Short mmCIF file of C-alpha atoms and ligand atoms in Angstrom, two decimals:
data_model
loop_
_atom_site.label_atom_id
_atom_site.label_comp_id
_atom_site.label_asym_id
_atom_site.label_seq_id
_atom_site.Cartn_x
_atom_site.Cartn_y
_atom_site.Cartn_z
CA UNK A 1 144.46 -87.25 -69.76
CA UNK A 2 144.08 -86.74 -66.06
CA UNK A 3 144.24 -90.41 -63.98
CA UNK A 4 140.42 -91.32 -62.59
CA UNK A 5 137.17 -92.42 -63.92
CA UNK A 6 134.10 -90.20 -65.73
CA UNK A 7 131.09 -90.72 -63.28
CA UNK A 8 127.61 -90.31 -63.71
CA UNK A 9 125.10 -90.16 -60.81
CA UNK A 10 121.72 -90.46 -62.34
CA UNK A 11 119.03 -89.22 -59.21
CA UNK A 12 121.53 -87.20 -57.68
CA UNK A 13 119.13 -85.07 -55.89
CA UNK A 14 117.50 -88.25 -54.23
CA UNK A 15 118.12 -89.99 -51.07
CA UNK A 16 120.51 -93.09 -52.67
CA UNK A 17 121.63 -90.68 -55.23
CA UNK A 18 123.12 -88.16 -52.36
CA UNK A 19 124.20 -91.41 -50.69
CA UNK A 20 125.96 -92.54 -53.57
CA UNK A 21 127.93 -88.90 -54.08
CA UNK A 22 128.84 -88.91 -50.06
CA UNK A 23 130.36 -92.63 -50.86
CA UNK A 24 132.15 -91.85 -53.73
CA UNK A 25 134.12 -89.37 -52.01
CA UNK A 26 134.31 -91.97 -48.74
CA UNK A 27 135.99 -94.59 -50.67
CA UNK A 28 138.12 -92.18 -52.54
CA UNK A 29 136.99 -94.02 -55.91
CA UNK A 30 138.84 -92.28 -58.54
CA UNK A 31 136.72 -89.83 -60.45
CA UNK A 32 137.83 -87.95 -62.74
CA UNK A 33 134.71 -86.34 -63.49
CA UNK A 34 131.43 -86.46 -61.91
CA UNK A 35 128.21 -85.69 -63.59
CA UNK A 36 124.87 -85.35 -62.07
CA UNK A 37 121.91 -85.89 -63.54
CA UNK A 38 118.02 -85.79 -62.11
CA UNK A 39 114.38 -84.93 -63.29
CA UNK A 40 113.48 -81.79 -65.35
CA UNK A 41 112.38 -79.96 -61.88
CA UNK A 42 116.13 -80.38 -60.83
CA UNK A 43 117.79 -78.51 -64.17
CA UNK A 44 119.24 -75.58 -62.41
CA UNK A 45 120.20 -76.96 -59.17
CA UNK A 46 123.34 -78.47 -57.73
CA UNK A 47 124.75 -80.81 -56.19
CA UNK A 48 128.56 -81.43 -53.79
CA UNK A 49 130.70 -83.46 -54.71
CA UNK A 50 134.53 -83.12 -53.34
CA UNK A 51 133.70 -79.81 -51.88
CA UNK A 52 132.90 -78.46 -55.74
CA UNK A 53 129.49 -77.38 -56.92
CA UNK A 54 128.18 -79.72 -59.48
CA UNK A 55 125.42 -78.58 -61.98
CA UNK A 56 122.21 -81.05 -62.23
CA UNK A 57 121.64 -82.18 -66.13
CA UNK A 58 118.72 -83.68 -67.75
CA UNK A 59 118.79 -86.57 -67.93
CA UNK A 60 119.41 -87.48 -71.90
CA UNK A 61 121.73 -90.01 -73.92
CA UNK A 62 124.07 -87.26 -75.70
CA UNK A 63 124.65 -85.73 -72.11
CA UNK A 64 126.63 -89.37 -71.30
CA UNK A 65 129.33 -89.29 -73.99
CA UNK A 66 132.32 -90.05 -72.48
CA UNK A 67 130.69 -91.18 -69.17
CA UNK A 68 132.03 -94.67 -68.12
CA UNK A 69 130.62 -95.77 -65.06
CA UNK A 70 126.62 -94.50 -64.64
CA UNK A 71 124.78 -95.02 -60.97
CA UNK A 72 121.53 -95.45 -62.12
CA UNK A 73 118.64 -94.22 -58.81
CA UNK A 74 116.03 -92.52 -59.96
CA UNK A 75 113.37 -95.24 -60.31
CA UNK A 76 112.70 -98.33 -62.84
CA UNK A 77 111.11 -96.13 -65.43
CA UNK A 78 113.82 -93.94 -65.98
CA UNK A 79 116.77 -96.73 -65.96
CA UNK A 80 114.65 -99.06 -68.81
CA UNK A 81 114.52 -96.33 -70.87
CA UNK A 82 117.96 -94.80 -71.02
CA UNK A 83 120.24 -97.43 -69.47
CA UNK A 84 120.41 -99.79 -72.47
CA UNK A 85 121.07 -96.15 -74.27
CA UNK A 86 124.00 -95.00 -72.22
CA UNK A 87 125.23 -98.85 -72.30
CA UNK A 88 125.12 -98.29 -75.92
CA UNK A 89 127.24 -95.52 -76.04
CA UNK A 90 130.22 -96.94 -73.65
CA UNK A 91 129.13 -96.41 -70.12
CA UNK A 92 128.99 -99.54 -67.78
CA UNK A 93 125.49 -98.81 -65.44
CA UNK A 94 125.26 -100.11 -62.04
CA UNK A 95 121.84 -99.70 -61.38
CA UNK A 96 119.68 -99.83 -58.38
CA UNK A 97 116.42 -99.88 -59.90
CA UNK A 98 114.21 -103.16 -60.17
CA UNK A 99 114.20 -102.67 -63.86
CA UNK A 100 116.57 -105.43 -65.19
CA UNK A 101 117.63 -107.06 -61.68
CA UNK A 102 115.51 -110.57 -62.58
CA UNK A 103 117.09 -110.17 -66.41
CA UNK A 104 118.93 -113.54 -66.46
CA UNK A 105 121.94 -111.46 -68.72
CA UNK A 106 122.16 -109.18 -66.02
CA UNK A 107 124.41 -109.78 -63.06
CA UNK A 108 122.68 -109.05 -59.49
CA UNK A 109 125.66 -108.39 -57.04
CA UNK A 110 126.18 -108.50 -53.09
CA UNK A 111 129.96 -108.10 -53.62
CA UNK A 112 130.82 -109.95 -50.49
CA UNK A 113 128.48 -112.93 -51.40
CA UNK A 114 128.32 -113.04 -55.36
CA UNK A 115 131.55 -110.75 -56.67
CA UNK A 116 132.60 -113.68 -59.08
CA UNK A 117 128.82 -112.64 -61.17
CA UNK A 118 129.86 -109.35 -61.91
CA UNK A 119 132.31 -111.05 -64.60
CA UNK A 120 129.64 -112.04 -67.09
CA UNK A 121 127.76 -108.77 -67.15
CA UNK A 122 126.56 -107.12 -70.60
CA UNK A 123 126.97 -103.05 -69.48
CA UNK A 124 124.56 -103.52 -66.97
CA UNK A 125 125.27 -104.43 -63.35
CA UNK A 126 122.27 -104.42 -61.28
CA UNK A 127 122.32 -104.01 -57.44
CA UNK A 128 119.30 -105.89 -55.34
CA UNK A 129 116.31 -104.59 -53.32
CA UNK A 130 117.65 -103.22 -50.16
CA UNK A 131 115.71 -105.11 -47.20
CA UNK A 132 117.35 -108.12 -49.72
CA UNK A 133 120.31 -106.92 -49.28
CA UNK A 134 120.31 -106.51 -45.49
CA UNK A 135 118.33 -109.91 -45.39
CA UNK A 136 121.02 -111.80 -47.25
CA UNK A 137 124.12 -110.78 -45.49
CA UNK A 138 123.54 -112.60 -42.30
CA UNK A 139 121.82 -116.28 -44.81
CA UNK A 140 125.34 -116.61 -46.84
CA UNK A 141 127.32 -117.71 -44.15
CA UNK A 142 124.82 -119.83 -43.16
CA UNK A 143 123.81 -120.64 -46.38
CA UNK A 144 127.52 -121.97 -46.61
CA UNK A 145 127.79 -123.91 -43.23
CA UNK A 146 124.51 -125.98 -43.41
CA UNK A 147 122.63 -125.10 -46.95
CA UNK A 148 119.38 -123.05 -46.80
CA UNK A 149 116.40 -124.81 -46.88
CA UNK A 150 113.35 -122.00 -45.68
CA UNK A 151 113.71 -118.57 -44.53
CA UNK A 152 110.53 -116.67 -43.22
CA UNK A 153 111.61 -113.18 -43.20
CA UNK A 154 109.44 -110.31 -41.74
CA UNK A 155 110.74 -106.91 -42.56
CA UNK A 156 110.85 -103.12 -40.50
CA UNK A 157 111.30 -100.82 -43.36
CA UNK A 158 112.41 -97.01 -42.83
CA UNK A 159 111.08 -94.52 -44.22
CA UNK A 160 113.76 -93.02 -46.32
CA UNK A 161 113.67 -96.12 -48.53
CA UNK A 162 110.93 -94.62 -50.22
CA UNK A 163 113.18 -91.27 -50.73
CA UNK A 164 112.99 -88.11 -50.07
CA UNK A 165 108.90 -87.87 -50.10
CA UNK A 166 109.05 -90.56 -47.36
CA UNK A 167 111.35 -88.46 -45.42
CA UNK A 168 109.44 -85.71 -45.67
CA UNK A 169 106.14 -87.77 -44.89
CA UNK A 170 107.27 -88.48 -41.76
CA UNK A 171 109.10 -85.48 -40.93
CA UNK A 172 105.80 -83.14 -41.27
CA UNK A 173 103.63 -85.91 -39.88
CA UNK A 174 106.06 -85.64 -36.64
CA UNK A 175 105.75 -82.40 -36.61
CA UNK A 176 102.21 -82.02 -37.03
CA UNK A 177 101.95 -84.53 -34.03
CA UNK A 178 103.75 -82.08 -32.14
CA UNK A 179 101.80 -79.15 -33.01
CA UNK A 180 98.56 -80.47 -32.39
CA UNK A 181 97.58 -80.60 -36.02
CA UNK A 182 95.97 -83.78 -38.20
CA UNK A 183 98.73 -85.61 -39.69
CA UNK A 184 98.35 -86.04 -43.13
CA UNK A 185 99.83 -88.72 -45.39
CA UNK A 186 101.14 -87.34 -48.12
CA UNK A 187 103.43 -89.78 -50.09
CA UNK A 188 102.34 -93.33 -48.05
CA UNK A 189 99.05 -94.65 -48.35
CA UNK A 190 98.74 -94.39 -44.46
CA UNK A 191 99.55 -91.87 -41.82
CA UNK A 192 103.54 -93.01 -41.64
CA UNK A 193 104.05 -91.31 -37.91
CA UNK A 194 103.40 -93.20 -34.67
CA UNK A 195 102.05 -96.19 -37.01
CA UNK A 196 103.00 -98.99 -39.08
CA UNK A 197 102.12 -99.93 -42.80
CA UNK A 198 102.00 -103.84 -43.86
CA UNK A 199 102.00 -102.53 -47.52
CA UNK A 200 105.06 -101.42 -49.65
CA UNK A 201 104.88 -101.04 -53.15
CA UNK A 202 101.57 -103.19 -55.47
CA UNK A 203 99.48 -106.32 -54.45
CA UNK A 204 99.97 -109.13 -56.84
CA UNK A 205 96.77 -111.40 -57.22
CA UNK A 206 98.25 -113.78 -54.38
CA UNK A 207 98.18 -111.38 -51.82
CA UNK A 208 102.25 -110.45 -51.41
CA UNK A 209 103.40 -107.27 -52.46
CA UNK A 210 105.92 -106.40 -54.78
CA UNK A 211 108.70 -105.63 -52.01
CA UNK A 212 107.69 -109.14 -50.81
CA UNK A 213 108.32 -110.77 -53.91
CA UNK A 214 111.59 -109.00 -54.47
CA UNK A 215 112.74 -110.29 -51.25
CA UNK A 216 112.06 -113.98 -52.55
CA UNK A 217 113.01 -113.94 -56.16
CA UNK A 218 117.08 -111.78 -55.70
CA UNK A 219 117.70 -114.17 -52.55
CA UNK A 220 117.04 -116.96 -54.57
CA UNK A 221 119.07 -114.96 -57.63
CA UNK A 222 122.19 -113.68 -55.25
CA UNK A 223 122.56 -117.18 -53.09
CA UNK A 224 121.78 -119.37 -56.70
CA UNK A 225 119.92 -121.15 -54.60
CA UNK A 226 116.64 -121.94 -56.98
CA UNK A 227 114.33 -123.75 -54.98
CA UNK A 228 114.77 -121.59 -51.77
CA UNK A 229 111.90 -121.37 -49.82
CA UNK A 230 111.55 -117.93 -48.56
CA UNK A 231 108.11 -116.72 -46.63
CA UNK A 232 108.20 -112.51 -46.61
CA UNK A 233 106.28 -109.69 -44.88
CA UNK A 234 107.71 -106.15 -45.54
CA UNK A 235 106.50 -103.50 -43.46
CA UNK A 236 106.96 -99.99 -43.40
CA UNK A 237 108.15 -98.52 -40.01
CA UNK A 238 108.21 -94.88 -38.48
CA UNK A 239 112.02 -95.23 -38.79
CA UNK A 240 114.19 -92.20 -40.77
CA UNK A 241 116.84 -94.57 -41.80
CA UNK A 242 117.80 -98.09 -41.18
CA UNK A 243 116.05 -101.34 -42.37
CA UNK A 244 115.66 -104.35 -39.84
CA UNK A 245 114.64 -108.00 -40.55
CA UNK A 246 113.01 -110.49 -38.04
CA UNK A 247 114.68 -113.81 -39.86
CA UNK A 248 113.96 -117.15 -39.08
CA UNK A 249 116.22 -119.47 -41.05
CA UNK A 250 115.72 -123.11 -41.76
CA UNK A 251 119.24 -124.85 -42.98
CA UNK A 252 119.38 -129.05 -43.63
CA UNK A 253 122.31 -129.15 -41.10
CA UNK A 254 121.51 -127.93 -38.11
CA UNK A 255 124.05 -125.13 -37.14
CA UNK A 256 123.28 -124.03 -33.57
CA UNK A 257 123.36 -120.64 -32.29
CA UNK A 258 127.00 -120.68 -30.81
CA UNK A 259 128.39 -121.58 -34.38
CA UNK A 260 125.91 -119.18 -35.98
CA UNK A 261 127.80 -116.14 -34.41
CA UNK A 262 131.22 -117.33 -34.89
CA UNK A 263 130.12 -117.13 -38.88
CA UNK A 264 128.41 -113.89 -38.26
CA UNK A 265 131.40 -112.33 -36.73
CA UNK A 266 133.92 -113.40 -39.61
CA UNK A 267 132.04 -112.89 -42.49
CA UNK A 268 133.13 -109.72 -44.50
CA UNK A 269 130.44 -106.84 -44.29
CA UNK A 270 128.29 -108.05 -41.30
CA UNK A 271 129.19 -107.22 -37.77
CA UNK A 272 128.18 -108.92 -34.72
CA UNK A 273 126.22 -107.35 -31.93
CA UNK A 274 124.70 -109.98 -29.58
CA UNK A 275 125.03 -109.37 -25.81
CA UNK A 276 121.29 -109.92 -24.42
CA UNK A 277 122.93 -109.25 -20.97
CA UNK A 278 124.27 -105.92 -21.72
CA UNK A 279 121.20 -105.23 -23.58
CA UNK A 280 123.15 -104.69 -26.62
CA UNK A 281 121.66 -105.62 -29.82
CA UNK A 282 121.20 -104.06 -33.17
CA UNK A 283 119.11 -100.82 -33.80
CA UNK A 284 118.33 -98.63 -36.50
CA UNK A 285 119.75 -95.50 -34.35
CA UNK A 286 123.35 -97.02 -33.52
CA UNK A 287 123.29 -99.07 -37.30
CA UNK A 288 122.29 -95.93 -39.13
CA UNK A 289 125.70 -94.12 -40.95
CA UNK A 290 127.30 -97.34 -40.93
CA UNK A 291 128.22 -99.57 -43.82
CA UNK A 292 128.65 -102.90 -42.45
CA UNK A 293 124.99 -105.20 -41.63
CA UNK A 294 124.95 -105.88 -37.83
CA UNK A 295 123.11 -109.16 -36.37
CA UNK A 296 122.07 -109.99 -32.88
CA UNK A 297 118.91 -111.50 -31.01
CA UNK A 298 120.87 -114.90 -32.52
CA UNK A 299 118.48 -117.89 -30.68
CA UNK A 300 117.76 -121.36 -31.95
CA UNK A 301 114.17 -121.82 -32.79
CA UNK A 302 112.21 -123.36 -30.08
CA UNK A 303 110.18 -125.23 -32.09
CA UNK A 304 113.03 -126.31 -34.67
CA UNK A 305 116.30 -127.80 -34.12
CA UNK A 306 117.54 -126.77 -37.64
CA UNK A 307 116.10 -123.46 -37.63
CA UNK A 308 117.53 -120.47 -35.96
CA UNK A 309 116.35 -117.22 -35.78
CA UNK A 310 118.03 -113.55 -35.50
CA UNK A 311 117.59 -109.82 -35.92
CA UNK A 312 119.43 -107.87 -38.57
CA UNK A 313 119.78 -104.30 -38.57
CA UNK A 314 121.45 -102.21 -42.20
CA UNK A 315 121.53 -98.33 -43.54
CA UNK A 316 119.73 -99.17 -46.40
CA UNK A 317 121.18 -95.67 -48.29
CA UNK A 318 124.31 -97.32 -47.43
CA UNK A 319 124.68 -101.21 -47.84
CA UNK A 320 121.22 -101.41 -48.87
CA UNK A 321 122.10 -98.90 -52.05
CA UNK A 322 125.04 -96.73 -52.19
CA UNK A 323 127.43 -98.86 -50.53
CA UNK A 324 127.00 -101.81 -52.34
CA UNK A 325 126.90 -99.74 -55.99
CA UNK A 326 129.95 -98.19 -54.98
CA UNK A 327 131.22 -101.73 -54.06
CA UNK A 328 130.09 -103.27 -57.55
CA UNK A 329 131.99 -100.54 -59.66
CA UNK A 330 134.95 -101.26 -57.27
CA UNK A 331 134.92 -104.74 -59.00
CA UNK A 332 134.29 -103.42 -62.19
CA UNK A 333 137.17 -101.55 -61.94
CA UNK A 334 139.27 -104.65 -60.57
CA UNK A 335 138.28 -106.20 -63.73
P1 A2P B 1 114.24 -84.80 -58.81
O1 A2P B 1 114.84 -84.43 -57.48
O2 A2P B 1 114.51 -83.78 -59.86
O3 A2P B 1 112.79 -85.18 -58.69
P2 A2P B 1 114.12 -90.31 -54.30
O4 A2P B 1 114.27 -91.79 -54.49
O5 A2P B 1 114.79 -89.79 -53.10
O6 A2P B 1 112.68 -89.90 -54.43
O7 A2P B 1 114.88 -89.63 -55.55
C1 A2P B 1 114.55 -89.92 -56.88
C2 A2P B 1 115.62 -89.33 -57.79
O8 A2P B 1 115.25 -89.63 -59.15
C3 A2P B 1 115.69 -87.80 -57.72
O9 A2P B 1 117.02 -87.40 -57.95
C4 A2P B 1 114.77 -87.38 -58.84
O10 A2P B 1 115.03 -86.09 -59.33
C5 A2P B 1 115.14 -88.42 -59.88
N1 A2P B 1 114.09 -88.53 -60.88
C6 A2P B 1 112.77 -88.75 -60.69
N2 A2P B 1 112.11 -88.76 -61.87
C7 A2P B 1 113.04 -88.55 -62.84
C8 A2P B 1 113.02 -88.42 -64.26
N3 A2P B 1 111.87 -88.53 -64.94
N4 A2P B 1 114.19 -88.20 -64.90
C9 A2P B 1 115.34 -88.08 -64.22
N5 A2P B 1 115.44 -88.17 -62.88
C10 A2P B 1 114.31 -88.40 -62.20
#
């Protein structure tokens, strides 16, 4: 039998999913055999991976045999109902859905902050939220250095986090802009161009939104750090790709800015870009393509000694998905 691992990309026509084919190839992880898999609209189509036409598949159980490592991105729906099947019948999923990331049995893996979880998992790896992911990069190290106490974290989400449709929302928008013509939301609740929506995914009863509560419950999860207190807004932003966090971080020992960006700039993944003088900072148009999490704006908080705040800046196809999938099956394979 050839050398290399049976893939599955489930959502391979989608914005992570084509993420998670170009970072396959990136890495060089070893497949063997790739297999692509999206909705019924998608039968008929293909996809590239490794220069090779690959055909898109249905997405149904008997279509997995043999599969043994399944990237699950093609919403929470699809991965409760078949990724307990395809776990079932071998594969290991590492999935980057909400559906089973708040599942005590299930793993929920940053690799550089959390690899050791990845150990106890069932079949089912999950990855977290991406504007978590981005958010908690920069907290471990402090996290670490002085213990968390409060985070208030205020999120500028691109558009491509909401795939394809939210490209293409603010593509024709632009364009219509341009033209002359009304621009007309299509996939966001709100005109997406030349505006900003405080509103990503449902309202709960309190007033947060889902993304919000995501953002609290997996940093709590990823830094097992329980009793976290973490204060979110999410926003939508007329951004293609990149997600950026306004963070103000609270720790019991107060760390200081200087020491702040000596942990920024050794800790594995995040990169440091703080030079107020050469006005160089993090942006979504320099971050964007890149796999690492960059941090600048790094002050202490004028109205806190033990609070500092900063500015962090991901691709949230890359770190904030497909990277860090790609990532967790790396471990997987470690064993
Ligand atoms: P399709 O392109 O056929 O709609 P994005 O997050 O960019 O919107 O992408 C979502 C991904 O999930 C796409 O690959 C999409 O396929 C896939 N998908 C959506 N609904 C289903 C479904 N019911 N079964 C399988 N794949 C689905």
């Amino acid at each position: 039998m050839a050398a290399g691992i049976a893939v599955a990309v489930v959502g391979a026509t989608g914005a992570a999913g084509q993420t998670t084919l170009r970072i396959l190839e990136e890495r060089k992880f070893p497949v063997r055999e790739l297999r692509a898999f999206a909705s019924e609209r998608s039968v008929g189509k293909t996809v590239t991976f490794a220069g090779e036409a690959v055909p898109v598949q249905r997405l149904e159980a008997p279509a997995f045999k043999g599969v043994e490592i399944a990237f699950f991105s093609a919403g929470s729906a699809q991965s409760k109902q078949y990724a307990p099947m395809i776990v079932e019948a071998g594969a290991v999923v590492v999935d980057k859905s909400s559906a089973f990331r708040m599942d005590p049995a299930v793993p929920l893996v940053v690799p550089e902050i959390n690899a050791h979880a990845v150990r106890g998992h069932r079949g089912i790896v999950a990855c977290p939220n991406c504007t978590t992911i981005v958010t908690v990069m920069p907290l471990k190290p402090l996290h670490d250095a002085g213990r968390l106490r409060r985070v208030i974290a205020t999120s500028f989400q691109a558009a491509s986090g909401a795939g394809v449709n939210g490209i293409e929302d603010l593509r024709q928008q632009a364009l219509a802009w341009a033209r002359g013509e009304a621009m007309v939301p299509r996939h966001f609740p709100h005109q997406i161009a030349f505006n900003l929506i405080p509103h990503i995914d449902r309202f709960g009863a309190d007033g947060y939104t889902g993304e919000e509560m995501k953002l609290v419950n997996e940093t709590r999860k990823i830094l097992e750090a329980p009793d976290l207190l973490v204060s979110p807004t999410t926003v939508r932003v007329p951004v293609f790709t990149c997600h950026s966090v306004a963070v103000n971080a609270e720790t019991e020992e107060a760390i200081g800015a200087a020491r702040a960006r000596e942990l920024f700039a050794r800790f594995p993944g995040l990169r440091l870009w703080d030079d107020p003088a050469q006005n160089r900072y993090p942006m979504p148009v320099l971050v964007e393509g890149q796999d690492e999490c960059f941090v600048g704006r790094i002050r202490e908080d004028l109205s806190n000694p033990r609070a500092l705040n900063f500015w962090v800046v991901g691709d949230q196809l890359r770190k904030g998905a497909a990277t860090n999938a790609v990532q967790i099956a790396e471990l997987l394979l470690r064993g």
